[in-house]
Coordinates of C-alpha atoms in Angstrom, one line a residue:
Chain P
X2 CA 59.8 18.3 -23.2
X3 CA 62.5 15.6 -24.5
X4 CA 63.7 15.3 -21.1
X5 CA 60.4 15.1 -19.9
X6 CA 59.5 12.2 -22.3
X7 CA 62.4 9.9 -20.7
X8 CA 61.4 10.3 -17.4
X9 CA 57.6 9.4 -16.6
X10 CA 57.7 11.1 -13.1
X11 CA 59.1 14.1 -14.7
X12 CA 56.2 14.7 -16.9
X13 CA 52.9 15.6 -14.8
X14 CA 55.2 18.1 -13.1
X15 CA 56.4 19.8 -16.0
X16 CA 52.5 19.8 -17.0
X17 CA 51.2 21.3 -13.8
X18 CA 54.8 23.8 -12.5
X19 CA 54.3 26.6 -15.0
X20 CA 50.8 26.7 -14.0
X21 CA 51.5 27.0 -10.4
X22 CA 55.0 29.1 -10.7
X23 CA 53.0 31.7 -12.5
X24 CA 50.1 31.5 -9.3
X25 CA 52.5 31.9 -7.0
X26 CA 54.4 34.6 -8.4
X27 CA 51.7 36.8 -9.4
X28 CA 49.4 35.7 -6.9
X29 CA 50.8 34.6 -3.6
X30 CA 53.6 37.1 -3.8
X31 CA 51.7 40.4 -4.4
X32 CA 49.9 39.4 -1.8
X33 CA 52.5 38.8 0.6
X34 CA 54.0 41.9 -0.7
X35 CA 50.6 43.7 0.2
X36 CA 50.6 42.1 3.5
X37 CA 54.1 43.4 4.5
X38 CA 53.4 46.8 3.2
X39 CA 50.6 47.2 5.3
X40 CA 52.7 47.0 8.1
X41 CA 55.1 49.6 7.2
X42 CA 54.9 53.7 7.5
X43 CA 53.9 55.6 4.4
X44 CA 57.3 57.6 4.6
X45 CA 60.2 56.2 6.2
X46 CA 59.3 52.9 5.8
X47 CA 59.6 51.0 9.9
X48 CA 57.5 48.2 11.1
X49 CA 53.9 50.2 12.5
X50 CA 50.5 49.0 12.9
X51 CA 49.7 52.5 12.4
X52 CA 48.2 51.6 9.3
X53 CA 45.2 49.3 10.9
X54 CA 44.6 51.3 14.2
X55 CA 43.9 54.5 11.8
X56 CA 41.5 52.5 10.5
X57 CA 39.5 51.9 13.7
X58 CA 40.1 55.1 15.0
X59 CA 39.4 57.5 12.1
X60 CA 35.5 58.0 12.1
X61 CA 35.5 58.7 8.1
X62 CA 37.7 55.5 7.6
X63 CA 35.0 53.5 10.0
X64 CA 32.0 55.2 8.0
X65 CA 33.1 54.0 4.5
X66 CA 33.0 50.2 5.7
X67 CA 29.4 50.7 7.2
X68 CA 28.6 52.4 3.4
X69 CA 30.0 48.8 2.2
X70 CA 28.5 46.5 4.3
X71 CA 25.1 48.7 4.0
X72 CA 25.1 49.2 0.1
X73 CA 25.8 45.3 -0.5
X74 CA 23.1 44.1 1.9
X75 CA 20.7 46.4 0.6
X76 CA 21.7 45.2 -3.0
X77 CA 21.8 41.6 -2.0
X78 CA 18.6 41.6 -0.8
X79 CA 17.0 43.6 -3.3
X80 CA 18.5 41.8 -6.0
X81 CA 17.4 38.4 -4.4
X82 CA 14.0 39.7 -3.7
X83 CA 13.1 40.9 -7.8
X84 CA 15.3 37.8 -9.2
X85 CA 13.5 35.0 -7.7
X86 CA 10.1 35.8 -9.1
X87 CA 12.0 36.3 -12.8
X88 CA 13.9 33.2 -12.8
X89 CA 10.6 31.6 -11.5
X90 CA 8.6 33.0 -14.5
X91 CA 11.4 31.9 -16.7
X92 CA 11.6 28.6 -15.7
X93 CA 7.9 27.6 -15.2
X94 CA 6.3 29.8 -17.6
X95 CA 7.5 30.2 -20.4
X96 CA 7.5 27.2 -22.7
X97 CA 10.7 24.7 -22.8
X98 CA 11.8 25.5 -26.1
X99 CA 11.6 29.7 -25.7
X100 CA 13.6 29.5 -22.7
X101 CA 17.2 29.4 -24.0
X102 CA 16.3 32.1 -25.7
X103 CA 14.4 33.9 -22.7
X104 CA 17.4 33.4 -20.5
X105 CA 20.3 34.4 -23.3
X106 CA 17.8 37.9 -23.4
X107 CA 18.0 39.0 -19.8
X108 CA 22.0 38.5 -19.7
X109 CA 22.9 40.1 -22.8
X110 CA 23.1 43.6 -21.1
X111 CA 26.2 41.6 -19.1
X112 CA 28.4 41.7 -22.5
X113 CA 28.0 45.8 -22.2
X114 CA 31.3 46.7 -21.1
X115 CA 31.6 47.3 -17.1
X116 CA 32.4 50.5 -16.9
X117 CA 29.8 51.9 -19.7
X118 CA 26.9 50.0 -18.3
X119 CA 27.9 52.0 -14.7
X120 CA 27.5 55.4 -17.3
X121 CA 24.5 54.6 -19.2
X122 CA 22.9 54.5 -15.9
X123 CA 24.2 58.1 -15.5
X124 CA 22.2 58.6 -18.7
X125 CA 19.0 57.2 -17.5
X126 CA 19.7 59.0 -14.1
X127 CA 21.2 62.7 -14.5
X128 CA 19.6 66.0 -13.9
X129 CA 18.5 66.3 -17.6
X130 CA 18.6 62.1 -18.1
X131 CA 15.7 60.4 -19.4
X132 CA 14.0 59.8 -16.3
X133 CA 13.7 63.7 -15.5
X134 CA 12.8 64.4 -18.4
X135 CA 10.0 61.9 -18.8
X136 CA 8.7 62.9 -15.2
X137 CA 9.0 66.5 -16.2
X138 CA 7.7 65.7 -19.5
X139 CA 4.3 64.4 -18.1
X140 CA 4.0 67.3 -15.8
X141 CA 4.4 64.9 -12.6
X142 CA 6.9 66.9 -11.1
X143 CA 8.2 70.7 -12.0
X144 CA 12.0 69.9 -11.0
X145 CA 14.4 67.3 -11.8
X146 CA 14.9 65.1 -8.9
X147 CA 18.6 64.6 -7.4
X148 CA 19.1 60.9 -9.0
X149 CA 22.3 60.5 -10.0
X150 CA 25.6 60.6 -6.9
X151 CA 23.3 59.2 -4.6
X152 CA 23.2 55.9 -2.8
X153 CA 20.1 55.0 -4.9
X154 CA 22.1 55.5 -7.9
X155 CA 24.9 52.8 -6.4
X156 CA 22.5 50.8 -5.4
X157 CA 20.1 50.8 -9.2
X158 CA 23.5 50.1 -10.7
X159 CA 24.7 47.3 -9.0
X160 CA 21.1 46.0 -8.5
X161 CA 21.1 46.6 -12.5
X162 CA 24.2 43.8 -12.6
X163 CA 23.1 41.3 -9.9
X164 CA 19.4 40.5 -10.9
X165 CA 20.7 39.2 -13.9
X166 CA 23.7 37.2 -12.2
X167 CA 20.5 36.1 -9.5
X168 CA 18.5 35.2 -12.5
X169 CA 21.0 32.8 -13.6
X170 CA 21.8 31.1 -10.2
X171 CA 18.3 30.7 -9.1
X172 CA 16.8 29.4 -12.5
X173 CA 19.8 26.8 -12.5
X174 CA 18.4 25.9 -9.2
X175 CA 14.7 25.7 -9.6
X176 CA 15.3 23.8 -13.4
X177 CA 17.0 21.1 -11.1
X178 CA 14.1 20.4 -8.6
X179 CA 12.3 17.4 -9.4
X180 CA 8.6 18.5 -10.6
X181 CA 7.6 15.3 -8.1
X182 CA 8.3 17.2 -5.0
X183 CA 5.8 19.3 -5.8
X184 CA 3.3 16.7 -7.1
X185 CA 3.8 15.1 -4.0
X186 CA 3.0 18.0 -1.9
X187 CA 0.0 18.6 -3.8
X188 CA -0.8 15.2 -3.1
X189 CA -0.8 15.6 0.5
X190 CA -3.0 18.8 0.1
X191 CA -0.9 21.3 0.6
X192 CA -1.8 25.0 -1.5
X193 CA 0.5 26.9 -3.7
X194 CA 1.5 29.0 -1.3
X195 CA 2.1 26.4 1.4
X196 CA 4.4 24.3 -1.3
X197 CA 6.3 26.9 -2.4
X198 CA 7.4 28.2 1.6
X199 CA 7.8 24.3 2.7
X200 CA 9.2 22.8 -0.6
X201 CA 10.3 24.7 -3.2
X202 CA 12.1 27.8 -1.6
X203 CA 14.1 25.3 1.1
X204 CA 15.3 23.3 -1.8
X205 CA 16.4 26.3 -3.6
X206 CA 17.8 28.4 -0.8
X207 CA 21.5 26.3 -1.5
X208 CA 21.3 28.2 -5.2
X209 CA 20.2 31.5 -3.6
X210 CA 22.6 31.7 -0.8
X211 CA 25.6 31.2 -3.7
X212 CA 24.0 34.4 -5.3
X213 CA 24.2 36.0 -2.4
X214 CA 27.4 35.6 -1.3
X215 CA 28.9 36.4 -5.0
X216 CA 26.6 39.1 -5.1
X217 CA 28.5 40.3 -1.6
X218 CA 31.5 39.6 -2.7
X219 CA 31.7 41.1 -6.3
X220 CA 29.5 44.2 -4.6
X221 CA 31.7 45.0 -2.0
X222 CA 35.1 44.8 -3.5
X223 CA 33.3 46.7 -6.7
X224 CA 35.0 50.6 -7.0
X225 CA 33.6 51.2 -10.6
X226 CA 29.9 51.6 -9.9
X227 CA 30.2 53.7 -6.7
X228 CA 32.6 56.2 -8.1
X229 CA 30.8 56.8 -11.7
X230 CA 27.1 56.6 -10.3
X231 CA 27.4 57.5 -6.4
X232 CA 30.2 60.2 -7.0
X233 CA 32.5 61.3 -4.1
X234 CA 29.3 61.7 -1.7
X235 CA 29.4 58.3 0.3
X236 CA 33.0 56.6 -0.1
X237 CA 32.6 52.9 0.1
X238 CA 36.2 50.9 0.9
X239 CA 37.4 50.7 -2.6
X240 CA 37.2 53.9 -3.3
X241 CA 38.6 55.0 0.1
X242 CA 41.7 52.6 -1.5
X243 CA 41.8 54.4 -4.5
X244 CA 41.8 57.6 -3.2
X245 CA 44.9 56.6 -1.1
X246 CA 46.9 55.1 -4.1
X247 CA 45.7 57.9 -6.8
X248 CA 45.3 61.2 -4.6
X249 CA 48.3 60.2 -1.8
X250 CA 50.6 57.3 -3.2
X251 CA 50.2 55.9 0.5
X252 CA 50.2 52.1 -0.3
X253 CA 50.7 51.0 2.9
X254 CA 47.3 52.3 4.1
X255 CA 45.9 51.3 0.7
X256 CA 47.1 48.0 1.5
X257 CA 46.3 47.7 5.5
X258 CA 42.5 48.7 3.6
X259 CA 42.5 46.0 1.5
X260 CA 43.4 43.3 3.5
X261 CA 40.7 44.7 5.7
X262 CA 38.0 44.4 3.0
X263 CA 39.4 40.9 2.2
X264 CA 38.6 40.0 6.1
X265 CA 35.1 41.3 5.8
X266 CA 34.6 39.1 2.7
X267 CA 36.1 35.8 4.6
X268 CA 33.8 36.5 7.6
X269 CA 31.1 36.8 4.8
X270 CA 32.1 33.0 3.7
X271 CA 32.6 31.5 6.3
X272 CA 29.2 32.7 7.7
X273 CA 27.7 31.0 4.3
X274 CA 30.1 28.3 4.2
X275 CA 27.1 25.7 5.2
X276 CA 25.3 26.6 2.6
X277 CA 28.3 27.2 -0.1
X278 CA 29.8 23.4 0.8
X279 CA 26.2 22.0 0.4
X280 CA 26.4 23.5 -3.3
X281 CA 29.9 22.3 -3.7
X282 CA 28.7 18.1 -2.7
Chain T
X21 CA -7.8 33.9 -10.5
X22 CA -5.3 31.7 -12.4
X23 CA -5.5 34.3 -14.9
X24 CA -5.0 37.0 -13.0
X25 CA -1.7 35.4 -11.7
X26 CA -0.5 34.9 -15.2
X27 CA -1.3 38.6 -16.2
X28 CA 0.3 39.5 -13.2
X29 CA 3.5 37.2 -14.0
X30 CA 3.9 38.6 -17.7
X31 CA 3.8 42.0 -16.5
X32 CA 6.5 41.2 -13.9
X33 CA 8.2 39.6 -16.7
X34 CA 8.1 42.5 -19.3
X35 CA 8.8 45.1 -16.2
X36 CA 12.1 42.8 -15.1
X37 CA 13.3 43.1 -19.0
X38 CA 12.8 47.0 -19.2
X39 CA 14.8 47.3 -16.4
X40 CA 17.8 45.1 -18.0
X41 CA 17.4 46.8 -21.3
X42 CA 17.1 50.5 -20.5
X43 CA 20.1 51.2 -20.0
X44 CA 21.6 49.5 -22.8
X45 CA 18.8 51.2 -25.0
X46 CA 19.5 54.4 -24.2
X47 CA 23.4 53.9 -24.4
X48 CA 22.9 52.3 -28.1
X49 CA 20.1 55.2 -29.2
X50 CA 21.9 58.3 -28.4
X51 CA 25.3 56.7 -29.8
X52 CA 23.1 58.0 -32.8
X53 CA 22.5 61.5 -31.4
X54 CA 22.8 64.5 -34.2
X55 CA 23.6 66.9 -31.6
X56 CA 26.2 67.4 -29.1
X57 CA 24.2 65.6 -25.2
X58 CA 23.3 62.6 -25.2
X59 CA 20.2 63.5 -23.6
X60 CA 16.4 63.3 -24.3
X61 CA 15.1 64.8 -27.0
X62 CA 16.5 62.4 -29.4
X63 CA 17.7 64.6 -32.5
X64 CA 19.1 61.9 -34.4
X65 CA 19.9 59.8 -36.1
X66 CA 23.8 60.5 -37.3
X67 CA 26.9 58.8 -37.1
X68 CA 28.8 61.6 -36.3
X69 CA 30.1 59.9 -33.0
X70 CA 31.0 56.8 -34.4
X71 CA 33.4 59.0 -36.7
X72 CA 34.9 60.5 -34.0
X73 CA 35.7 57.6 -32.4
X74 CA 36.8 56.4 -35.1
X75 CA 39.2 59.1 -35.9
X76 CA 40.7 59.7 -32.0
X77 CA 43.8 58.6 -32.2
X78 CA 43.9 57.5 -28.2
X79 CA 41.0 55.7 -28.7
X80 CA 41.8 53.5 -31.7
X81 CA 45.4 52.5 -30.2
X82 CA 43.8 51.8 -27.1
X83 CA 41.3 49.2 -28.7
X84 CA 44.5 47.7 -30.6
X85 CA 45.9 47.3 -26.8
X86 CA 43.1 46.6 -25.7
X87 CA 42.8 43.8 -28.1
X88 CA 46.4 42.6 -27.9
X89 CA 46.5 42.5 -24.1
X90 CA 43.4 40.3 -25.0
X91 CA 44.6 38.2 -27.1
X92 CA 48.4 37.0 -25.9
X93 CA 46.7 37.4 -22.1
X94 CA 44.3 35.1 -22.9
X95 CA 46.5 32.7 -25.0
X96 CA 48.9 32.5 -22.0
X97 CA 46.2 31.5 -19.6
X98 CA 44.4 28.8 -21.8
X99 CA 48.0 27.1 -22.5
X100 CA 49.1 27.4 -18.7
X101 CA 45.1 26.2 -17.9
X102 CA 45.0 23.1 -20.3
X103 CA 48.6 22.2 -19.7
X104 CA 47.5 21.8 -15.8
X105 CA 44.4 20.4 -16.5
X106 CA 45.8 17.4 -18.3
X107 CA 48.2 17.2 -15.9
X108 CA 46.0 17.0 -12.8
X109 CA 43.8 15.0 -14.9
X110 CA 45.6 12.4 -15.8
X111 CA 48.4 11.7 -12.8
X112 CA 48.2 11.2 -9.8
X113 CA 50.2 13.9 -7.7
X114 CA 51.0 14.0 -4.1
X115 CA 48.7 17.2 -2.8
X116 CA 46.7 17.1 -6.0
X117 CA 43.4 18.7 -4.6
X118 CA 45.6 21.6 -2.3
X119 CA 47.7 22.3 -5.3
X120 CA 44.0 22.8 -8.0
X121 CA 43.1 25.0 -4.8
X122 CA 45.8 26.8 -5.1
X123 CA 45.5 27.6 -9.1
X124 CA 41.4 28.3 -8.6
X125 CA 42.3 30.9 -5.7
X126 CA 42.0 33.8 -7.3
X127 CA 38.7 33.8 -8.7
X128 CA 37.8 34.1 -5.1
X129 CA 39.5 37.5 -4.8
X130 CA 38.2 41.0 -6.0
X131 CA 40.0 42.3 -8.5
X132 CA 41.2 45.8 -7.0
X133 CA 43.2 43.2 -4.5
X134 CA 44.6 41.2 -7.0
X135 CA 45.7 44.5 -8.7
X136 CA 46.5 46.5 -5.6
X137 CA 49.0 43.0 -4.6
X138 CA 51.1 43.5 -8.1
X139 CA 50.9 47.1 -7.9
X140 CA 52.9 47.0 -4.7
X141 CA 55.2 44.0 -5.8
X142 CA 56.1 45.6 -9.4
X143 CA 56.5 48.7 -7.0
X144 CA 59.0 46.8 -5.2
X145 CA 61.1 45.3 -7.5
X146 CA 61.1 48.1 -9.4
X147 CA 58.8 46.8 -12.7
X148 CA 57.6 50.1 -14.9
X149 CA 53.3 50.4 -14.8
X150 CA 52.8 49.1 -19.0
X151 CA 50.7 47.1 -20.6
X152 CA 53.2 43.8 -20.1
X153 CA 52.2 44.4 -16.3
X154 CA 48.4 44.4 -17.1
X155 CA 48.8 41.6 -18.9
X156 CA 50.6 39.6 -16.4
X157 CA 47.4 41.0 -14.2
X158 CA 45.0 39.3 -16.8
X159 CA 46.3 35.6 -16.8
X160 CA 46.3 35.7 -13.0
X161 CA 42.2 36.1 -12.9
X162 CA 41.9 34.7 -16.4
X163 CA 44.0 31.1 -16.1
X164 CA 41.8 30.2 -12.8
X165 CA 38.8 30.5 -15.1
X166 CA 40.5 28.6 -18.0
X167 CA 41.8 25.7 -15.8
X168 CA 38.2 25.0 -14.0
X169 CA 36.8 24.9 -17.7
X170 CA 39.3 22.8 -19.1
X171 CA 39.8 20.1 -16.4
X172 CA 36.2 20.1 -16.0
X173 CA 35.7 18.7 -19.2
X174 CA 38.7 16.0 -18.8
X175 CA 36.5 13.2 -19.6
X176 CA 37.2 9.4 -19.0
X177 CA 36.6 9.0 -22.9
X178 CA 39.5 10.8 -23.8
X179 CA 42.0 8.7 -21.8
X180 CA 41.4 5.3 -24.1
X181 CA 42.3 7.5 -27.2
X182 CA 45.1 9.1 -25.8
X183 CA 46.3 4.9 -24.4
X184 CA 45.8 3.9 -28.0
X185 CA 48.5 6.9 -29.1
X186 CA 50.7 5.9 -26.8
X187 CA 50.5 2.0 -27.5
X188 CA 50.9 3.0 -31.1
X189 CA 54.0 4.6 -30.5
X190 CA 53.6 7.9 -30.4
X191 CA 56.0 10.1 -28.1
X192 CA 53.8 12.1 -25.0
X193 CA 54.3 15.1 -27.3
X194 CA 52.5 13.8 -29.6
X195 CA 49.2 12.4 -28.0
X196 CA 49.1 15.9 -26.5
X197 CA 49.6 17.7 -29.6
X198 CA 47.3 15.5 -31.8
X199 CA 45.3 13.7 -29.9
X200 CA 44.5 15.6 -26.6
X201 CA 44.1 19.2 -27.8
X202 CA 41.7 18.4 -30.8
X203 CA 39.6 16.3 -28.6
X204 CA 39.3 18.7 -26.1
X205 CA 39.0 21.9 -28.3
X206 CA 36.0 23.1 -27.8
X207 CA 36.9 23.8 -23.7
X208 CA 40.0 25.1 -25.0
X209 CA 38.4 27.4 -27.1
X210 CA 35.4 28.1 -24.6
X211 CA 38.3 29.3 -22.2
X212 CA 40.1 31.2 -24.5
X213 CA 36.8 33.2 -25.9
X214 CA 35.6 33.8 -22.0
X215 CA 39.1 35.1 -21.1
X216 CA 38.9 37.4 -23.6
X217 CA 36.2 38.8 -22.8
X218 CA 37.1 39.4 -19.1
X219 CA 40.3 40.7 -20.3
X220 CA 38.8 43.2 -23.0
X221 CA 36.1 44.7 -20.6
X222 CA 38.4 44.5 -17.2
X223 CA 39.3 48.0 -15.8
X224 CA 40.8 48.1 -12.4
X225 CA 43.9 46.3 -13.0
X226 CA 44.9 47.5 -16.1
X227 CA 44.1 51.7 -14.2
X228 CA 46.4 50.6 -11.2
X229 CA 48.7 48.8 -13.6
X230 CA 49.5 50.8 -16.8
X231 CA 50.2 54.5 -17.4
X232 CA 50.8 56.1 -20.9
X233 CA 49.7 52.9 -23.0
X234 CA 46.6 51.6 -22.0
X235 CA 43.5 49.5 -22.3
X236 CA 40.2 51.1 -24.0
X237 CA 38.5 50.9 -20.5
X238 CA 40.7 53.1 -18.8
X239 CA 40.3 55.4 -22.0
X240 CA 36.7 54.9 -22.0
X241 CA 37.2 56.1 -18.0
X242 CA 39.6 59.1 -19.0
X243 CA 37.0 59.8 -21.7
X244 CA 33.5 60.4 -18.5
X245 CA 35.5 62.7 -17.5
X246 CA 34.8 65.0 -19.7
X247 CA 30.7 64.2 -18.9
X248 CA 28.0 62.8 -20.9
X249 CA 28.9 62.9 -24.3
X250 CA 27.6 61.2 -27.6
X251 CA 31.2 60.0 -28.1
X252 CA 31.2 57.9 -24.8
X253 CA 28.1 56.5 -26.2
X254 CA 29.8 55.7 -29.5
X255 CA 32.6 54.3 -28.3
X256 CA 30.3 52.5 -25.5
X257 CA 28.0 50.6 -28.5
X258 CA 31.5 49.5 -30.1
X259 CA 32.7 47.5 -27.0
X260 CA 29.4 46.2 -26.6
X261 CA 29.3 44.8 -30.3
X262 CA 32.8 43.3 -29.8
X263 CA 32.0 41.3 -26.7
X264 CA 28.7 39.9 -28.5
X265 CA 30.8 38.5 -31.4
X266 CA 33.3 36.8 -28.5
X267 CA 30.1 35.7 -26.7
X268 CA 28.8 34.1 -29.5
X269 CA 32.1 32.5 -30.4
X270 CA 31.8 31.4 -26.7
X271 CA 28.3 29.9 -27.4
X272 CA 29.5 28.0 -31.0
X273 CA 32.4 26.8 -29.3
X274 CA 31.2 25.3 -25.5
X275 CA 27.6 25.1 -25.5
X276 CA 26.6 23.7 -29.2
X277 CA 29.4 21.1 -28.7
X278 CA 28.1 17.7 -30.0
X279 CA 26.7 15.1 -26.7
X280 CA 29.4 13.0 -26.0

C-alpha cells in the first residue's frame, strides 16, 4: 500500500489485480482445465474427441439433453404463464402501501435452504405425503397416486422456485410502465383486453424474456431438484455429470458434458440477446 | 362483472400463496412431529427432532463449517468486490468495461460448472477436496455478486468527500479506510449479508469440492438418504431460521438505507 501511495498509476491497479488474479485463477483456469480435459481419454490420458462423439452417438446420452431442454421449457413456460397474473395482482391490486409487504410474502419460501425446499416437496408429494393422504382422505381416490420420481415432480419443484423469481421480474416490470400508456389507450377506446395484448404485455415482454432466460439457465444447469424429486427415472444433463464424476471418476466425459450444457445455455442467450440488451440500455 | 374479476383475482391470489407456502408449511409443522414419519396425521407437537439435531455430532460441526466457510468466504469476496469497485470507480483504466466483464462472468455460469472447472484443476495440481477448496469455490460465485452491488452504488457524492480527504492531507489509505468504507457501508454490508446467504445454502460445489469435513447442505444431503425423517425436517426449519435473520440483516442494511 506504501508503495502504492508514491506512485499514482500504481494505485487503481493494486485496487482492481487481486480482484481479477483471484477470477482468473479460480475462474478462467478451471475452466480451461475443464476444456482440456474434455479432450483427453478417461484412462491413459491422449488427445480424443471420444469424449463428444459419445455424446452424439449414445442414445441415452442424447435422451438426457432432450429431458433438459423439455423439463426447462415446460417450466419456463409454466412458470411465466401463473407469474404474470400474480405479479399483476400484486402490483395493481393490492394497495401501495401492502405491497412491500405482499411481495416480501411470496419470496420468503426462497430463504428455505435449496436442497430442503427440493425435500419438502417430497413431503407434500410421496406415496403416503400429504397430498395422498388428503385425496385418500376424502374418498376421491382408493390408491395413492405415483407423485413423487416423476417428471411432474421435477417440474412442481422447479416451477415451485421460478414463479416466485417470475413474480419478482415481472412486477419490477409492470411497476415501471407509466399508468399514462394505459390512459391513453383508453382514450382512444380501446377495451381491457385490447390494452393489455397491444400495450401492456409488449412493454413488459423485455422483463419477461429476462425471467425466462434465468429461469432456463438456472433450470437447466440445476442437478438438485431432479435427483431428490425426479429420482434416477429421467436423467437430465447434470445428473448424467454427476453420475460420471461420483459412480465412474471419468472427468473427461463429465467435462466434454458440461461444456456441452454450457453451449446449449449460450445458444439459449444469444437467441434472447435482443431482448436481454434491450433490458441492459 | 368488475366484481366478479376481483373475486376471481383474490382467489388467484390466495391459490398462488398456498402453492409458495405449502411446502414450507409442511416442512416447519412436522419438524414438530411426536412420532417417527413426517407424514400426515400430525401426532405432534414435540421437539424431539430439534434435540436430535441438536445432539448429532456431524450435524452441529457441519453448521460450524458451514458457518465459517460462510463467514471468511464471504469476507474475502466483499474485500476483493469493494476494493475493485473503487478502483473501477474512481480511475480510469485502459480496458475498464472488458476487465468488470471479466469479474461479473461468473454469475452467468451454473454452479455444477463452476465446481466441476475447480474440481478438475485442484485434481490437477494435486489440491486435497476440504473445506479451504469450497471456500475458494464460494468467492468465485460470491465476489461477482459483491462487486455489482458495491460499484453499483459508487455514487458521484462520495468522490467530493473523498477530494476533501485528500486535499486535507490524508494518505489514499486513509480516505479509503475512513472515508470510503463508512460511506459506502451499507453496500458493503448488503454484499457481505447476500454472500452469506448464498454461501450457507450452496450445495453443489462444496459436494464436488469437499470430503470428510463438510458444509450442512451436503449433510442435510447425506442425511435424505436415509428417507423422510422428522430430523431432516428439524434440521430443515433451523437453516431456514438462519437465512431469515441474514435476510433481514440484508433488508436493515441495503434497502432501509437513508435517500441520498
Amino acid at each position: 500500500m506504501a508503495s502504492a501511495g508514491n506512485n499514482p498509476r500504481a494505485l487503481p491497479w493494486a485496487l482492481v489485480t487481486p480482484a481479477l488474479a483471484w477470477t482468473c485463477a479460480f475462474f478462467v483456469l478451471p475452466f480451461i482445465a475443464m476444456g482440456l480435459s474434455s479432450l483427453t481419454a478417461h484412462e491413459g490420458g491422449g488427445f480424443t474427441l471420444a469424449n463428444y462423439s459419445q455424446f452424439f452417438t449414445d442414445p441415452s446420452y442424447w435422451r438426457a439433453m432432450v429431458n433438459s431442454v423439455e423439463v426447462t421449457a415446460i417450466v419456463t413456460v409454466i412458470s411465466i404463464l401463473l407469474a404474470y397474473p400474480f405479479a399483476w395482482i400484486l402490483a395493481e391490486m393490492v394497495p401501495e402501501r401492502w405491497q412491500r409487504l405482499a411481495l416480501m410474502l411470496a419470496v420468503l419460501p426462497f430463504w428455505t435452504s435449496y436442497v430442503v425446499r427440493s425435500y419438502s416437496w417430497l413431503l407434500v408429494l410421496a406415496q403416503n405425503g400429504v397430498i395422498n393422504r388428503a385425496l385418500t382422505g376424502i374418498g376421491l381416490i382408493g390408491e395413492p397416486l405415483q407423485l413423487a420420481n416423476t417428471r411432474l415432480a421435477t417440474v412442481t419443484g422447479f416451477v415451485h422456485f421460478f414463479v416466485m423469481l417470475l413474480t419478482l421480474t415481472i412486477f419490477a416490470n409492470l411497476k415501471q410502465l407509466s399508468p399514462s400508456y394505459r390512459k391513453a389507450a383508453a382514450d382512444l377506446g380501446a377495451g381491457p383486453v385490447r390494452t393489455f395484448l397491444h400495450v401492456v404485455l409488449p412493454l413488459t415482454l423485455p422483463g419477461i424474456m429476462v425471467g425466462a432466460f434465468l429461469t432456463f439457465v438456472l433450470c437447466i444447469g440445476d442437478y438438485i431438484t431432479p435427483q431428490i424429486l425426479g429420482g434416477n427415472n429421467e436423467l437430465v444433463m447434470p445428473q448424467l455429470v454427476m453420475m460420471q464424476i461420483g459412480r465412474r471418476g471419468d472427468f473427461p466425459l463429465a467435462s466434454a458434458l458440461s461444456i456441452i450444457l454450457m453451449a446449449v445455455v449460450t445458444i439459449a442467450y444469444l437467441a434472447c440477446a435482443r431482448w436481454l440488451k434491450i433490458e441492459r440500455a | 362483472m368488475r366484481a366478479a374479476v376481483r373475486l376471481a383475482a383474490w382467489v388467484y391470489a390466495v391459490a398462488i400463496y398456498g402453492f409458495i407456502f405449502l411446502p414450507v408449511v409442511v416442512l416447519v409443522l412436522f419438524s414438530l412431529q411426536a412420532t417417527s414419519f413426517p407424514i400426515p396425521p400430525f401426532t405432534g407437537p414435540s421437539l424431539r427432532w430439534y434435540q436430535a439435531v441438536l445432539s448429532d455430532a456431524r450435524l452441529t460441526s457441519a453448521l460450524v463449517n458451514s458457518l465459517l466457510v460462510a463467514v471468511a468466504s464471504s469476507l474475502a469476496s466483499v474485500t476483493l468486490g469493494f476494493l475493485s469497485a473503487w478502483g473501477f470507480a474512481r480511475f480510469v483504466l485502459p480496458g475498464s468495461a472488458l476487465l468488470r466483464g471479466l469479474i461479473t462472468l461468473p454469475l452467468t455460469v451454473s454452479y455444477l460448472i463452476i465446481g466441476m472447472g475447480l474440481l478438475v484443476l485442484f485434481n490437477w495440481a494435486g489440491v486435497p477436496k476440504s473445506l479451504l477448496a469450497a471456500g475458494i469455490g464460494h468467492v468465485v460465485i460470491n465476489l461477482p455478486l459483491c462487486f455489482a452491488i458495491i460499484y453499483s452504488q459508487m455514487g458521484d457524492h462520495q468522490i467530493n468527500i473523498e477530494r476533501a480527504a485528500r486535499d486535507l492531507g490524508a494518505a489514499e489509505w486513509k480516505v479509503l479506510l475512513m472515508i470510503t468504507v463508512p460511506v459506502m457501508a451499507p453496500a458493503i454490508f448488503a454484499g457481505f449479508f447476500l454472500s452469506m446467504t448464498f454461501s450457507w445454502d450452496e450445495f453443489v460445489i462444496s459436494f464436488l469440492l469437499t470430503r470428510f469435513e463438510t458444509t450442512l447442505p451436503v449433510e442435510i444431503w447425506n442425511l435424505l438418504r436415509s428417507g423422510l425423517n422428522p430430523k431432516t425436517n428439524a434440521v430443515g426449519s433451523l437453516v431456514f431460521a438462519v437465512s431469515i435473520v441474514l435476510v433481514v440483516f440484508f433488508e436493515l442494511t441495503l434497502l432501509r438505507r437513508k435517500p441520498a
